[in-house]
């Protein structure tokens, strides 16, 4: 099973920090944000990882190299201009192999165990699901949430509403019809899959931080440094 880390965002809310440093390379607790993901993936037994990039992408490739220091093989999916989440994944599909693959947003920090993705992939294949989303409690900056988990499926209606974590397992068919150079957000595809009953979901109650502002980055750095 392969994994993808989304690293193409501009990080506008992180400026001026991201003017000269891509957001996934910002540091907390002694490591770049993307390094925390790479270390977790390696511990979970992943060996092949795809990283997409756009803004200051050459810096990401220079910093991570081929991934050998983590026991990984990293391949890159460059974008001339960021294609948004679904567009970036669609462009990278030739690198992601057959069957379900794990995708993690490069600008979150979490202790979610990536090894769980293998069980999820098996459940998806058995139920012919095209997506599986990991949802978390709503953070203060996003109190309305995004989706509902009901009977193991992703739904838009009902309660309690939870926030999409940026962690998901997807099948290539979710992105059918998207061109490899087309800007496309992920949310409409997830809503369509939810309406069709073809998206699973689960609630994760562990540590999760959307590192979206300099203040949240500083808070995370203090938490990790105090360990």
XYZ file of C-alpha atoms in Angstrom:
227
model
C 0.000 0.000 0.000
C 1.278 3.464 -0.871
C 0.827 6.824 0.804
C 0.687 10.417 -0.399
C 1.504 13.559 1.555
C -0.116 16.742 0.260
C 2.510 19.475 0.234
C 1.536 21.843 -2.582
C -0.374 24.517 -0.669
C 0.824 28.107 -0.558
C 0.103 28.566 3.158
C -1.315 32.084 2.873
C -2.382 32.201 6.528
C 1.174 31.308 7.530
C 2.735 34.297 5.861
C 5.331 35.709 6.238
C 6.746 32.339 7.410
C 5.852 30.711 4.105
C 7.225 33.451 1.877
C 10.602 31.728 1.854
C 9.801 28.298 3.284
C 7.135 25.855 2.076
C 4.584 25.176 4.787
C 5.406 21.447 5.209
C 9.011 22.360 6.058
C 8.056 24.629 8.957
C 9.389 23.106 12.157
C 7.750 22.041 15.399
C 9.335 19.971 18.129
C 12.657 19.779 16.313
C 11.322 18.381 13.035
C 9.652 19.729 9.913
C 5.902 19.069 9.860
C 6.277 16.704 6.916
C 9.029 14.778 8.704
C 6.606 13.785 11.458
C 4.447 12.141 8.771
C 7.416 10.418 7.156
C 8.556 8.984 10.482
C 5.041 7.729 11.268
C 4.683 6.142 7.830
C 8.030 4.368 8.196
C 7.064 3.028 11.643
C 3.805 1.769 10.160
C 5.641 -0.236 7.526
C 5.031 1.958 4.507
C 7.868 2.027 2.015
C 6.604 4.065 -0.950
C 5.455 7.649 -0.480
C 4.391 10.276 -3.021
C 4.779 13.973 -2.210
C 3.211 16.621 -4.425
C 4.479 20.173 -4.392
C 4.114 23.543 -6.089
C 5.153 26.575 -3.990
C 8.936 26.374 -3.413
C 8.777 22.713 -4.376
C 12.494 22.452 -5.092
C 13.152 23.148 -1.413
C 10.965 20.186 -0.441
C 12.830 17.842 -2.773
C 16.173 19.124 -1.532
C 15.173 18.693 2.117
C 13.668 15.207 1.806
C 15.723 13.687 -0.987
C 14.807 10.134 -1.943
C 13.529 9.287 1.543
C 16.263 6.746 2.270
C 17.076 8.245 5.670
C 13.610 7.142 6.855
C 13.718 3.821 5.045
C 11.277 5.152 2.455
C 11.225 5.684 -1.275
C 9.855 9.160 -1.992
C 8.621 10.089 -5.443
C 7.494 13.596 -6.313
C 4.512 14.927 -8.227
C 5.347 18.541 -9.148
C 2.627 21.026 -10.033
C 3.384 24.237 -11.907
C 0.563 25.835 -9.912
C -1.208 24.146 -7.024
C -4.059 21.978 -8.321
C -5.950 21.822 -4.988
C -6.437 18.534 -3.181
C -8.390 16.422 -5.675
C -6.476 17.843 -8.634
C -3.156 17.075 -6.994
C -4.188 13.521 -6.177
C -5.524 12.948 -9.699
C -2.204 14.089 -11.148
C -0.307 11.696 -8.869
C -2.481 8.624 -9.536
C 0.094 6.932 -11.829
C 2.493 6.909 -8.856
C 0.003 5.536 -6.338
C -0.445 2.022 -7.655
C -3.574 -0.085 -7.784
C -6.052 -0.339 -4.962
C -6.728 2.088 -2.104
C -3.995 4.484 -0.963
C -3.537 6.673 2.100
C -3.464 10.467 1.786
C -2.374 12.817 4.580
C -2.363 16.610 4.570
C 1.180 17.870 5.049
C 0.094 20.747 7.280
C -1.497 18.760 10.112
C 0.105 17.082 13.089
C -1.444 13.913 14.478
C -0.716 10.681 16.314
C -3.148 8.780 14.087
C -1.469 5.452 13.270
C -1.037 5.111 9.475
C -1.000 1.320 9.880
C -4.779 1.589 10.355
C -4.996 2.387 6.626
C -4.430 -1.254 5.718
C -7.498 -2.381 7.652
C -9.464 0.482 6.134
C -8.361 -0.536 2.634
C -9.581 -4.088 3.223
C -12.943 -2.803 4.466
C -13.240 -0.515 1.454
C -12.527 -3.319 -0.984
C -15.059 -5.614 0.679
C -17.786 -2.953 0.613
C -16.827 -1.406 -2.753
C -16.244 1.993 -1.151
C -14.320 4.668 -3.045
C -13.300 6.762 -0.021
C -12.810 6.590 3.731
C -12.410 9.761 5.780
C -10.968 10.194 9.247
C -12.961 12.791 11.186
C -11.990 14.596 14.387
C -13.661 16.762 17.017
C -14.336 20.266 15.773
C -11.493 22.659 16.621
C -12.308 26.189 17.858
C -11.613 27.686 14.429
C -14.053 25.302 12.689
C -16.978 24.768 15.079
C -19.560 23.797 12.443
C -17.726 20.676 11.305
C -17.935 19.041 7.884
C -19.539 15.608 7.980
C -21.276 13.014 10.141
C -20.327 9.387 10.786
C -23.395 7.155 10.720
C -23.245 3.359 10.617
C -19.634 3.582 9.498
C -20.473 5.746 6.507
C -19.761 9.374 5.696
C -22.904 11.511 5.709
C -23.676 15.217 5.402
C -26.881 15.292 7.404
C -27.402 14.622 11.087
C -25.366 15.138 14.232
C -22.872 15.349 15.701
C -20.990 17.045 12.909
C -17.256 16.441 12.907
C -14.286 17.942 11.068
C -12.476 16.226 8.228
C -8.906 15.694 9.424
C -7.166 15.771 6.041
C -6.487 12.043 6.441
C -8.246 9.683 4.076
C -7.954 6.461 2.133
C -9.123 6.646 -1.474
C -9.587 4.506 -4.529
C -8.624 5.887 -7.928
C -12.239 5.686 -9.114
C -13.130 8.578 -6.775
C -11.165 10.838 -9.134
C -12.522 9.441 -12.401
C -13.001 12.156 -15.008
C -10.506 14.618 -13.534
C -7.748 15.742 -15.877
C -4.146 15.550 -14.671
C -3.750 19.332 -14.918
C -7.175 20.359 -13.585
C -7.662 22.358 -10.397
C -10.226 20.532 -8.305
C -11.156 20.558 -4.610
C -11.783 17.311 -2.755
C -14.947 18.256 -0.845
C -17.387 17.967 -3.798
C -16.096 14.476 -4.579
C -16.530 13.411 -0.949
C -20.046 14.854 -0.822
C -20.974 12.979 -3.991
C -19.549 9.741 -2.586
C -21.359 10.311 0.709
C -24.667 10.832 -1.091
C -24.105 7.602 -3.013
C -23.254 5.651 0.152
C -19.799 4.857 -1.197
C -17.688 6.641 1.435
C -16.808 5.234 4.829
C -15.767 7.246 7.866
C -14.519 6.989 11.418
C -14.059 9.311 14.381
C -10.490 9.682 15.629
C -10.171 11.013 19.159
C -6.391 11.295 19.431
C -4.028 14.218 18.966
C -4.727 16.265 15.848
C -3.712 19.841 15.078
C -4.428 21.844 11.963
C -1.238 23.891 11.834
C -2.879 26.730 9.928
C -1.483 29.853 11.587
C 1.818 30.971 13.131
C 0.110 30.931 16.524
C -0.948 27.294 16.179
C 2.538 26.378 14.961
C 4.055 28.008 18.055
C 1.584 26.183 20.329
C 2.419 22.847 18.716
C 6.140 23.518 18.976
C 5.774 24.235 22.700
C 3.739 21.037 23.229
C 6.199 18.824 21.375
C 9.266 20.437 22.891
C 7.879 19.801 26.378
C 7.646 16.034 25.842
